[in-house]
């Protein structure tokens, strides 16, 4: 894997650091070019006489002052349009082109306030004395204006519009550059995403198609491709092992049929003989157990042949299911000289029905009975009964053993849990309770485990 990563990094492409630097340099260069073109266009407009320099008003003060002083009678037409003016006599404004705010600034200037006011341009004032004792107060600023007074009157402020246009162009240029470099990252990210989707969808035999321009993302693709190949190899080995396991189980299921047939046949012959009652019951127990075993073998062959264990549910009365379970329990208890006691139900079972997968539920209860028989001393008793609660029916088994340890009460029912010192496992307990718990969950119920005065008690709850 490390080798593939190094190859991905050494391959053609651009590192993330270099890509970001390229973005900054490209964007900065294009901005500089745009600003240069903006200045060149401005100088062209000035040279063509379309607009006037921002210093025009300040530079024209002396010339305007000379014109006004040469007049015999004050004529405001001699004042250029880039000035606002006011004719002042004895501190009073006689005539003016200023608005109210500009007149306020002018009054401050007459009062000796030399600090510039106004926004967005600072307003400056220049006093021009006239021959008749009056003077003209000229207001000006450092802004670019149109050379034609008519354009200045009807069009928006040139400098604001021109700077705003530059800002819009710079933003647009930045957006275009960002979009271009984002596309590079997006394409590379999509290649990585597609590779991950291929692995997620188990398309492991098909090699990765996409390539990334960014070295770091190309290295990620190399890692994903390595994982794809290793996963494909691992799954292939796993599938091969599963196939061998299925073949072995199928062969075992086939081979089990012969001894089961022999057991069933001999048990039938024994049952036909005139046997004592106790031996006859034993022969019938052998027949029932062999029948169960043949059913399990049949299910095992279905699994190995189809790969999936299908469940067909049927409606069974609680009373009938309890009777079948009781028969299983009596056969198992008889082998250890024990007695199975069928507890009286706490409620009427008439009309109580559960919809279950018959063989699965019977196997689950059989596991509970088997555990109870195993942990109950020889000659003891095992109890079996039914409880009802809203929406559920519970089949419980009570043994006469030492009960569950505190740890077992928490962990019993997990796969292969057997660490219960109070109840020797001897290789059995883990899967039995785990299987019963799984069957209970599949039937909308649960498996409850508790200790009573008699021993351990387990209840398989099924949804009605």
Tab-separated table of C-alpha atoms in Angstrom:
chain	number	residue	atom	x	y	z
A	1	UNK	CA	0.000	0.000	0.000
A	2	UNK	CA	2.806	2.426	0.928
A	3	UNK	CA	4.428	1.757	-2.432
A	4	UNK	CA	1.222	2.676	-4.265
A	5	UNK	CA	0.948	5.865	-2.195
A	6	UNK	CA	4.496	6.873	-3.115
A	7	UNK	CA	3.808	6.143	-6.775
A	8	UNK	CA	0.657	8.294	-6.583
A	9	UNK	CA	2.633	11.152	-5.091
A	10	UNK	CA	5.470	10.886	-7.586
A	11	UNK	CA	3.119	10.860	-10.531
A	12	UNK	CA	2.195	13.810	-12.655
A	13	UNK	CA	0.074	16.432	-11.025
A	14	UNK	CA	0.111	19.516	-8.871
A	15	UNK	CA	0.332	19.582	-5.110
A	16	UNK	CA	-2.328	21.378	-3.103
A	17	UNK	CA	0.195	23.963	-1.930
A	18	UNK	CA	1.327	24.683	-5.501
A	19	UNK	CA	-2.280	24.818	-6.693
A	20	UNK	CA	-3.236	27.443	-4.130
A	21	UNK	CA	-0.123	29.500	-4.895
A	22	UNK	CA	-0.987	29.289	-8.603
A	23	UNK	CA	-4.470	30.525	-7.749
A	24	UNK	CA	-3.164	33.507	-5.779
A	25	UNK	CA	-0.521	34.407	-8.379
A	26	UNK	CA	-2.920	34.043	-11.324
A	27	UNK	CA	-5.650	36.048	-9.634
A	28	UNK	CA	-3.214	38.734	-8.457
A	29	UNK	CA	-1.615	39.055	-11.900
A	30	UNK	CA	-4.947	39.374	-13.664
A	31	UNK	CA	-6.064	41.970	-11.121
A	32	UNK	CA	-2.889	43.977	-11.736
A	33	UNK	CA	-3.468	43.820	-15.494
A	34	UNK	CA	-7.070	44.906	-15.040
A	35	UNK	CA	-6.074	47.840	-12.830
A	36	UNK	CA	-3.407	48.874	-15.343
A	37	UNK	CA	-5.934	48.766	-18.162
A	38	UNK	CA	-8.334	50.744	-16.005
A	39	UNK	CA	-5.726	53.492	-15.485
A	40	UNK	CA	-4.795	53.532	-19.176
A	41	UNK	CA	-8.449	53.905	-20.163
A	42	UNK	CA	-8.825	56.745	-17.659
A	43	UNK	CA	-5.814	58.590	-19.126
A	44	UNK	CA	-7.241	58.104	-22.607
A	45	UNK	CA	-10.544	59.654	-21.501
A	46	UNK	CA	-8.659	62.576	-19.949
A	47	UNK	CA	-6.540	63.105	-23.095
A	48	UNK	CA	-9.655	62.941	-25.259
A	49	UNK	CA	-11.277	65.636	-23.135
A	50	UNK	CA	-14.157	63.466	-22.006
A	51	UNK	CA	-13.312	63.847	-18.302
A	52	UNK	CA	-11.088	66.152	-16.306
A	53	UNK	CA	-8.358	65.282	-13.827
A	54	UNK	CA	-9.114	65.324	-10.128
A	55	UNK	CA	-6.583	68.176	-9.745
A	56	UNK	CA	-8.255	70.374	-12.357
A	57	UNK	CA	-10.182	72.495	-9.832
A	58	UNK	CA	-7.147	73.106	-7.615
A	59	UNK	CA	-4.938	73.963	-10.575
A	60	UNK	CA	-7.489	76.357	-12.071
A	61	UNK	CA	-7.894	78.512	-8.933
A	62	UNK	CA	-5.476	81.267	-10.002
A	63	UNK	CA	-6.864	81.460	-13.520
A	64	UNK	CA	-10.454	81.606	-12.247
A	65	UNK	CA	-9.488	84.187	-9.625
A	66	UNK	CA	-7.887	86.380	-12.319
A	67	UNK	CA	-10.998	86.220	-14.506
A	68	UNK	CA	-13.284	87.188	-11.656
A	69	UNK	CA	-11.092	90.116	-10.617
A	70	UNK	CA	-10.957	91.444	-14.205
A	71	UNK	CA	-14.772	91.675	-14.333
A	72	UNK	CA	-16.339	95.102	-13.909
A	73	UNK	CA	-19.592	93.452	-12.823
A	74	UNK	CA	-19.783	90.017	-11.211
A	75	UNK	CA	-20.837	87.402	-13.752
A	76	UNK	CA	-21.025	83.775	-12.495
A	77	UNK	CA	-20.823	82.493	-16.076
A	78	UNK	CA	-17.053	82.983	-15.851
A	79	UNK	CA	-16.881	80.388	-13.067
A	80	UNK	CA	-16.156	76.835	-14.439
A	81	UNK	CA	-18.741	74.160	-13.749
A	82	UNK	CA	-16.442	72.166	-11.467
A	83	UNK	CA	-16.789	74.913	-8.797
A	84	UNK	CA	-19.690	75.780	-6.549
A	85	UNK	CA	-19.667	79.437	-5.586
A	86	UNK	CA	-21.188	82.059	-3.299
A	87	UNK	CA	-21.097	85.890	-3.579
A	88	UNK	CA	-20.517	87.272	-0.084
A	89	UNK	CA	-21.111	90.871	1.079
A	90	UNK	CA	-20.654	91.906	4.686
A	91	UNK	CA	-20.674	88.256	5.737
A	92	UNK	CA	-23.959	87.590	3.928
A	93	UNK	CA	-24.565	85.290	0.960
A	94	UNK	CA	-25.952	87.430	-1.866
A	95	UNK	CA	-25.933	84.783	-4.581
A	96	UNK	CA	-24.899	81.142	-4.504
A	97	UNK	CA	-24.959	77.836	-6.414
A	98	UNK	CA	-24.405	75.809	-3.255
A	99	UNK	CA	-26.944	73.592	-1.552
A	100	UNK	CA	-27.782	73.875	2.132
A	101	UNK	CA	-25.063	71.501	3.312
A	102	UNK	CA	-22.397	73.223	1.217
A	103	UNK	CA	-23.528	76.620	2.535
A	104	UNK	CA	-23.112	75.307	6.095
A	105	UNK	CA	-19.550	74.272	5.255
A	106	UNK	CA	-19.000	77.703	3.667
A	107	UNK	CA	-20.171	79.501	6.839
A	108	UNK	CA	-17.697	77.436	8.858
A	109	UNK	CA	-14.940	78.415	6.432
A	110	UNK	CA	-15.855	82.108	6.744
A	111	UNK	CA	-15.706	81.706	10.529
A	112	UNK	CA	-12.086	80.542	10.221
A	113	UNK	CA	-12.593	76.753	10.219
A	114	UNK	CA	-9.966	75.439	7.792
A	115	UNK	CA	-10.748	71.759	8.424
A	116	UNK	CA	-12.226	70.143	5.252
A	117	UNK	CA	-15.755	68.751	5.472
A	118	UNK	CA	-18.022	66.638	3.288
A	119	UNK	CA	-18.431	63.049	2.031
A	120	UNK	CA	-17.480	61.246	-0.153
A	121	UNK	CA	-15.226	64.128	-1.195
A	122	UNK	CA	-13.698	66.648	1.186
A	123	UNK	CA	-14.837	70.195	0.391
A	124	UNK	CA	-12.278	73.014	0.149
A	125	UNK	CA	-12.912	76.764	-0.094
A	126	UNK	CA	-11.000	79.606	-1.759
A	127	UNK	CA	-11.874	83.302	-1.313
A	128	UNK	CA	-11.581	85.654	-4.324
A	129	UNK	CA	-11.796	89.428	-3.427
A	130	UNK	CA	-13.588	91.650	-5.967
A	131	UNK	CA	-12.954	95.309	-6.820
A	132	UNK	CA	-16.242	96.477	-5.219
A	133	UNK	CA	-15.302	95.104	-1.795
A	134	UNK	CA	-17.284	91.931	-2.037
A	135	UNK	CA	-15.705	88.525	-2.549
A	136	UNK	CA	-16.553	85.193	-4.136
A	137	UNK	CA	-16.158	82.000	-2.137
A	138	UNK	CA	-15.265	79.072	-4.431
A	139	UNK	CA	-15.980	75.530	-3.251
A	140	UNK	CA	-14.111	72.647	-4.888
A	141	UNK	CA	-12.935	69.064	-4.283
A	142	UNK	CA	-10.454	66.567	-5.699
A	143	UNK	CA	-12.749	64.454	-7.847
A	144	UNK	CA	-12.875	63.526	-11.497
A	145	UNK	CA	-15.688	65.237	-13.377
A	146	UNK	CA	-16.994	65.360	-16.920
A	147	UNK	CA	-15.513	68.013	-19.194
A	148	UNK	CA	-18.953	68.835	-20.581
A	149	UNK	CA	-21.125	70.707	-18.027
A	150	UNK	CA	-24.261	69.142	-19.531
A	151	UNK	CA	-22.929	65.637	-18.908
A	152	UNK	CA	-21.926	66.637	-15.388
A	153	UNK	CA	-25.493	67.773	-14.746
A	154	UNK	CA	-27.336	64.693	-16.029
A	155	UNK	CA	-24.945	61.761	-15.494
A	156	UNK	CA	-23.964	60.117	-12.186
A	157	UNK	CA	-20.686	61.086	-10.595
A	158	UNK	CA	-17.977	59.783	-12.932
A	159	UNK	CA	-15.403	58.899	-10.298
A	160	UNK	CA	-17.894	56.891	-8.209
A	161	UNK	CA	-19.179	55.046	-11.273
A	162	UNK	CA	-15.694	54.378	-12.611
A	163	UNK	CA	-14.362	53.057	-9.298
A	164	UNK	CA	-17.538	51.014	-8.822
A	165	UNK	CA	-17.045	49.532	-12.294
A	166	UNK	CA	-13.478	48.575	-11.383
A	167	UNK	CA	-14.699	46.915	-8.162
A	168	UNK	CA	-17.295	44.922	-10.103
A	169	UNK	CA	-14.681	43.821	-12.647
A	170	UNK	CA	-12.274	42.778	-9.907
A	171	UNK	CA	-14.982	40.768	-8.169
A	172	UNK	CA	-15.982	39.153	-11.453
A	173	UNK	CA	-12.363	38.310	-12.232
A	174	UNK	CA	-11.890	36.793	-8.770
A	175	UNK	CA	-15.072	34.748	-9.210
A	176	UNK	CA	-13.904	33.422	-12.607
A	177	UNK	CA	-10.482	32.434	-11.255
A	178	UNK	CA	-12.049	30.796	-8.211
A	179	UNK	CA	-14.474	28.907	-10.412
A	180	UNK	CA	-11.664	27.654	-12.649
A	181	UNK	CA	-9.552	26.310	-9.792
A	182	UNK	CA	-12.640	24.998	-7.988
A	183	UNK	CA	-13.453	22.925	-11.073
A	184	UNK	CA	-10.047	21.270	-10.799
A	185	UNK	CA	-10.655	20.320	-7.174
A	186	UNK	CA	-14.267	19.333	-7.877
A	187	UNK	CA	-13.259	16.977	-10.717
A	188	UNK	CA	-10.622	15.381	-8.504
A	189	UNK	CA	-13.059	15.079	-5.591
A	190	UNK	CA	-15.616	13.482	-7.920
A	191	UNK	CA	-12.992	10.966	-9.025
A	192	UNK	CA	-12.335	10.038	-5.390
A	193	UNK	CA	-16.101	9.876	-4.692
A	194	UNK	CA	-16.679	7.643	-7.731
A	195	UNK	CA	-13.886	5.359	-6.567
A	196	UNK	CA	-15.436	5.103	-3.101
A	197	UNK	CA	-18.858	4.401	-4.646
A	198	UNK	CA	-17.351	1.587	-6.724
A	199	UNK	CA	-15.959	-0.015	-3.581
A	200	UNK	CA	-19.219	0.554	-1.687
A	201	UNK	CA	-21.221	-1.066	-4.510
A	202	UNK	CA	-18.791	-4.009	-4.610
A	203	UNK	CA	-17.660	-3.221	-8.164
A	204	UNK	CA	-14.251	-4.589	-7.285
A	205	UNK	CA	-13.223	-6.252	-10.530
A	206	UNK	CA	-13.406	-3.087	-12.616
A	207	UNK	CA	-10.284	-0.843	-12.329
A	208	UNK	CA	-10.674	2.801	-11.364
A	209	UNK	CA	-11.319	5.069	-14.335
A	210	UNK	CA	-10.767	8.588	-12.983
A	211	UNK	CA	-7.444	10.363	-12.454
A	212	UNK	CA	-6.739	13.387	-10.274
A	213	UNK	CA	-4.599	16.426	-11.164
A	214	UNK	CA	-3.861	17.180	-7.512
A	215	UNK	CA	-1.123	14.901	-6.187
A	216	UNK	CA	-2.670	14.433	-2.757
A	217	UNK	CA	-6.005	13.353	-4.241
A	218	UNK	CA	-4.246	11.125	-6.757
A	219	UNK	CA	-2.484	9.484	-3.813
A	220	UNK	CA	-5.902	8.939	-2.212
A	221	UNK	CA	-7.092	7.309	-5.442
A	222	UNK	CA	-4.054	5.037	-5.368
A	223	UNK	CA	-4.884	3.984	-1.807
A	224	UNK	CA	-8.523	3.346	-2.743
A	225	UNK	CA	-7.427	1.283	-5.740
A	226	UNK	CA	-5.124	-0.759	-3.492
A	227	UNK	CA	-7.980	-1.306	-1.042
A	228	UNK	CA	-10.221	-2.309	-3.948
A	229	UNK	CA	-7.765	-4.954	-5.114
A	230	UNK	CA	-7.100	-6.255	-1.620
A	231	UNK	CA	-10.814	-6.351	-0.826
A	232	UNK	CA	-11.535	-8.161	-4.099
A	233	UNK	CA	-8.842	-10.706	-3.261
A	234	UNK	CA	-10.113	-11.102	0.319
A	235	UNK	CA	-13.732	-11.514	-0.794
A	236	UNK	CA	-12.687	-14.018	-3.421
A	237	UNK	CA	-10.929	-16.080	-0.782
A	238	UNK	CA	-13.918	-15.698	1.531
A	239	UNK	CA	-16.341	-16.761	-1.185
A	240	UNK	CA	-14.148	-19.756	-1.943
A	241	UNK	CA	-14.060	-20.704	1.741
A	242	UNK	CA	-17.833	-20.252	2.040
A	243	UNK	CA	-18.370	-22.428	-1.007
A	244	UNK	CA	-16.175	-25.132	0.467
A	245	UNK	CA	-18.043	-24.843	3.762
A	246	UNK	CA	-21.376	-25.174	1.988
A	247	UNK	CA	-20.117	-28.212	0.094
A	248	UNK	CA	-18.875	-29.759	3.345
A	249	UNK	CA	-22.210	-29.064	5.083
A	250	UNK	CA	-24.119	-30.463	2.129
A	251	UNK	CA	-21.992	-33.624	2.211
A	252	UNK	CA	-22.438	-33.899	5.978
A	253	UNK	CA	-26.210	-33.418	5.708
A	254	UNK	CA	-26.303	-36.107	3.036
A	255	UNK	CA	-24.209	-38.484	5.118
A	256	UNK	CA	-26.358	-37.925	8.231
A	257	UNK	CA	-29.413	-39.262	6.430
A	258	UNK	CA	-28.073	-42.818	6.449
A	259	UNK	CA	-27.556	-43.215	10.236
A	260	UNK	CA	-30.823	-41.359	10.905
A	261	UNK	CA	-32.633	-43.751	8.595
A	262	UNK	CA	-31.099	-46.702	10.433
A	263	UNK	CA	-32.072	-45.239	13.823
A	264	UNK	CA	-35.625	-44.518	12.704
A	265	UNK	CA	-36.016	-47.962	11.117
A	266	UNK	CA	-34.783	-49.854	14.148
A	267	UNK	CA	-36.868	-47.702	16.491
A	268	UNK	CA	-39.945	-48.460	14.419
A	269	UNK	CA	-39.200	-52.202	14.587
A	270	UNK	CA	-38.779	-51.965	18.350
A	271	UNK	CA	-42.023	-50.023	18.702
A	272	UNK	CA	-43.868	-52.764	16.778
A	273	UNK	CA	-42.673	-55.419	19.228
A	274	UNK	CA	-44.527	-56.285	22.401
A	275	UNK	CA	-42.330	-54.260	24.753
A	276	UNK	CA	-42.809	-53.242	28.360
A	277	UNK	CA	-44.419	-49.850	28.723
A	278	UNK	CA	-41.232	-48.065	29.764
A	279	UNK	CA	-39.208	-49.459	26.825
A	280	UNK	CA	-42.039	-48.643	24.437
A	281	UNK	CA	-41.973	-45.021	25.601
A	282	UNK	CA	-38.214	-44.980	25.036
A	283	UNK	CA	-38.640	-46.303	21.505
A	284	UNK	CA	-41.251	-43.651	20.751
A	285	UNK	CA	-38.926	-40.965	22.164
A	286	UNK	CA	-36.186	-42.214	19.809
A	287	UNK	CA	-38.609	-41.978	16.891
A	288	UNK	CA	-39.635	-38.438	17.783
A	289	UNK	CA	-36.033	-37.299	18.187
A	290	UNK	CA	-35.011	-38.941	14.932
A	291	UNK	CA	-37.911	-37.202	13.216
A	292	UNK	CA	-36.733	-33.858	14.584
A	293	UNK	CA	-33.187	-34.613	13.483
A	294	UNK	CA	-34.344	-35.486	9.960
A	295	UNK	CA	-36.233	-32.206	9.815
A	296	UNK	CA	-33.095	-30.305	10.878
A	297	UNK	CA	-31.051	-32.136	8.252
A	298	UNK	CA	-33.642	-31.186	5.641
A	299	UNK	CA	-33.372	-27.538	6.694
A	300	UNK	CA	-29.589	-27.770	6.596
A	301	UNK	CA	-29.713	-29.080	3.031
A	302	UNK	CA	-31.997	-26.187	2.076
A	303	UNK	CA	-29.495	-23.703	3.461
A	304	UNK	CA	-26.513	-25.257	1.687
A	305	UNK	CA	-28.424	-25.555	-1.582
A	306	UNK	CA	-30.021	-22.110	-1.685
A	307	UNK	CA	-27.689	-20.093	0.531
A	308	UNK	CA	-30.668	-18.488	2.275
A	309	UNK	CA	-32.908	-19.898	4.971
A	310	UNK	CA	-36.446	-18.885	4.130
A	311	UNK	CA	-39.006	-18.553	6.868
A	312	UNK	CA	-42.619	-19.503	6.374
A	313	UNK	CA	-44.833	-18.487	9.251
A	314	UNK	CA	-48.053	-20.164	10.252
A	315	UNK	CA	-50.672	-19.564	12.894
A	316	UNK	CA	-50.524	-21.993	15.802
A	317	UNK	CA	-52.566	-22.119	18.955
A	318	UNK	CA	-50.559	-21.480	22.105
A	319	UNK	CA	-51.994	-24.636	23.661
A	320	UNK	CA	-50.842	-26.801	20.714
A	321	UNK	CA	-47.357	-25.273	20.696
A	322	UNK	CA	-47.041	-25.834	24.451
A	323	UNK	CA	-48.051	-29.498	24.049
A	324	UNK	CA	-45.379	-30.086	21.400
A	325	UNK	CA	-42.737	-28.422	23.574
A	326	UNK	CA	-43.849	-30.509	26.556
A	327	UNK	CA	-43.336	-33.687	24.522
A	328	UNK	CA	-39.800	-32.562	23.643
A	329	UNK	CA	-39.064	-31.763	27.255
A	330	UNK	CA	-40.300	-35.122	28.576
A	331	UNK	CA	-38.087	-36.993	26.140
A	332	UNK	CA	-35.015	-35.019	27.210
A	333	UNK	CA	-35.774	-35.179	30.947
A	334	UNK	CA	-36.346	-38.945	30.873
A	335	UNK	CA	-32.726	-39.503	29.863
A	336	UNK	CA	-31.525	-38.110	33.215
A	337	UNK	CA	-34.271	-39.574	35.321
A	338	UNK	CA	-35.858	-36.147	35.655
A	339	UNK	CA	-39.508	-35.160	35.554
A	340	UNK	CA	-40.995	-32.427	33.369
A	341	UNK	CA	-43.826	-30.603	35.103
A	342	UNK	CA	-46.276	-28.690	32.919
A	343	UNK	CA	-47.330	-25.682	34.980
A	344	UNK	CA	-50.960	-24.657	34.949
A	345	UNK	CA	-51.410	-21.517	32.800
A	346	UNK	CA	-52.204	-18.307	34.643
A	347	UNK	CA	-54.950	-17.497	32.117
A	348	UNK	CA	-57.290	-19.293	29.763
A	349	UNK	CA	-55.398	-20.303	26.590
A	350	UNK	CA	-58.526	-20.810	24.514
A	351	UNK	CA	-58.356	-18.744	21.361
A	352	UNK	CA	-54.755	-17.650	22.012
A	353	UNK	CA	-52.818	-17.844	18.717
A	354	UNK	CA	-49.307	-16.907	17.659
A	355	UNK	CA	-48.024	-16.529	14.102
A	356	UNK	CA	-44.574	-18.108	14.080
A	357	UNK	CA	-42.028	-19.997	12.045
A	358	UNK	CA	-42.767	-23.378	13.588
A	359	UNK	CA	-39.389	-25.094	13.348
A	360	UNK	CA	-37.450	-22.045	14.553
A	361	UNK	CA	-39.608	-21.565	17.653
A	362	UNK	CA	-39.530	-25.284	18.469
A	363	UNK	CA	-35.728	-25.279	18.180
A	364	UNK	CA	-35.512	-22.222	20.446
A	365	UNK	CA	-37.699	-23.812	23.151
A	366	UNK	CA	-35.807	-27.078	22.704
A	367	UNK	CA	-32.548	-25.223	23.445
A	368	UNK	CA	-34.081	-23.767	26.617
A	369	UNK	CA	-35.304	-27.227	27.706
A	370	UNK	CA	-31.931	-28.771	26.912
A	371	UNK	CA	-30.146	-26.181	29.072
A	372	UNK	CA	-32.637	-26.709	31.882
A	373	UNK	CA	-32.174	-30.506	31.778
A	374	UNK	CA	-28.382	-30.072	31.691
A	375	UNK	CA	-28.226	-27.810	34.746
A	376	UNK	CA	-30.847	-29.681	36.804
A	377	UNK	CA	-29.466	-32.494	38.978
A	378	UNK	CA	-30.415	-36.080	38.131
A	379	UNK	CA	-33.788	-36.965	39.556
A	380	UNK	CA	-34.833	-33.313	39.761
A	381	UNK	CA	-37.686	-31.502	38.058
A	382	UNK	CA	-37.916	-29.112	35.108
A	383	UNK	CA	-40.957	-26.891	34.741
A	384	UNK	CA	-42.524	-25.615	31.520
A	385	UNK	CA	-45.346	-23.102	31.242
A	386	UNK	CA	-46.945	-20.177	29.426
A	387	UNK	CA	-47.508	-16.578	30.471
A	388	UNK	CA	-49.628	-14.013	28.703
A	389	UNK	CA	-49.266	-10.273	28.562
A	390	UNK	CA	-50.790	-7.686	26.209
A	391	UNK	CA	-49.803	-8.591	22.659
A	392	UNK	CA	-47.349	-11.352	23.636
A	393	UNK	CA	-47.190	-14.951	24.807
A	394	UNK	CA	-44.202	-16.205	26.775
A	395	UNK	CA	-42.983	-19.826	26.924
A	396	UNK	CA	-40.900	-20.203	30.091
A	397	UNK	CA	-38.620	-22.937	31.362
A	398	UNK	CA	-37.594	-23.276	35.030
A	399	UNK	CA	-34.648	-25.486	35.955
A	400	UNK	CA	-33.574	-26.821	39.333
A	401	UNK	CA	-29.920	-25.795	39.047
A	402	UNK	CA	-27.736	-23.204	40.823
A	403	UNK	CA	-29.148	-20.281	38.830
A	404	UNK	CA	-27.374	-17.625	36.780
A	405	UNK	CA	-24.468	-15.554	38.065
A	406	UNK	CA	-24.827	-11.719	38.056
A	407	UNK	CA	-22.572	-11.563	34.975
A	408	UNK	CA	-24.611	-14.189	33.159
A	409	UNK	CA	-27.838	-12.305	33.853
A	410	UNK	CA	-26.354	-9.407	31.839
A	411	UNK	CA	-24.429	-11.250	29.124
A	412	UNK	CA	-26.314	-14.505	28.611
A	413	UNK	CA	-27.840	-14.537	25.153
A	414	UNK	CA	-24.773	-13.097	23.452
A	415	UNK	CA	-22.960	-15.217	20.917
A	416	UNK	CA	-20.710	-17.846	22.545
A	417	UNK	CA	-21.006	-16.401	26.029
A	418	UNK	CA	-20.107	-19.248	28.407
A	419	UNK	CA	-18.248	-17.570	31.287
A	420	UNK	CA	-20.775	-18.378	34.002
A	421	UNK	CA	-19.039	-20.083	36.919
A	422	UNK	CA	-22.307	-20.986	38.611
A	423	UNK	CA	-23.480	-23.021	35.615
A	424	UNK	CA	-20.741	-25.119	33.953
A	425	UNK	CA	-20.949	-24.590	30.225
A	426	UNK	CA	-19.365	-27.810	28.940
A	427	UNK	CA	-19.467	-26.315	25.454
A	428	UNK	CA	-23.224	-25.778	25.194
A	429	UNK	CA	-24.726	-22.676	26.745
A	430	UNK	CA	-23.489	-19.889	24.451
A	431	UNK	CA	-25.229	-20.655	21.170
A	432	UNK	CA	-28.425	-22.070	22.703
A	433	UNK	CA	-29.459	-18.880	24.483
A	434	UNK	CA	-28.135	-16.723	21.619
A	435	UNK	CA	-30.296	-18.587	19.104
A	436	UNK	CA	-33.340	-18.359	21.364
A	437	UNK	CA	-32.809	-14.601	21.816
A	438	UNK	CA	-32.531	-14.137	18.041
A	439	UNK	CA	-35.745	-16.095	17.392
A	440	UNK	CA	-37.541	-13.995	20.015
A	441	UNK	CA	-36.429	-10.743	18.332
A	442	UNK	CA	-37.453	-12.024	14.900
A	443	UNK	CA	-40.927	-12.720	16.300
A	444	UNK	CA	-41.318	-9.280	17.874
A	445	UNK	CA	-40.460	-10.400	21.383
A	446	UNK	CA	-37.497	-10.863	23.706
A	447	UNK	CA	-35.686	-13.405	25.843
A	448	UNK	CA	-35.811	-12.711	29.596
A	449	UNK	CA	-33.451	-14.393	32.076
A	450	UNK	CA	-33.829	-14.376	35.862
A	451	UNK	CA	-33.177	-16.348	39.020
A	452	UNK	CA	-35.898	-17.741	41.277
A	453	UNK	CA	-35.857	-19.707	44.511
A	454	UNK	CA	-35.739	-22.947	42.496
A	455	UNK	CA	-32.982	-21.996	40.029
A	456	UNK	CA	-32.655	-20.309	36.647
A	457	UNK	CA	-35.724	-19.252	34.695
A	458	UNK	CA	-35.776	-18.287	30.996
A	459	UNK	CA	-38.800	-17.017	29.071
A	460	UNK	CA	-39.169	-16.819	25.286
A	461	UNK	CA	-41.644	-14.011	24.478
A	462	UNK	CA	-43.414	-14.082	21.087
A	463	UNK	CA	-45.680	-11.485	19.528
A	464	UNK	CA	-49.279	-12.675	19.190
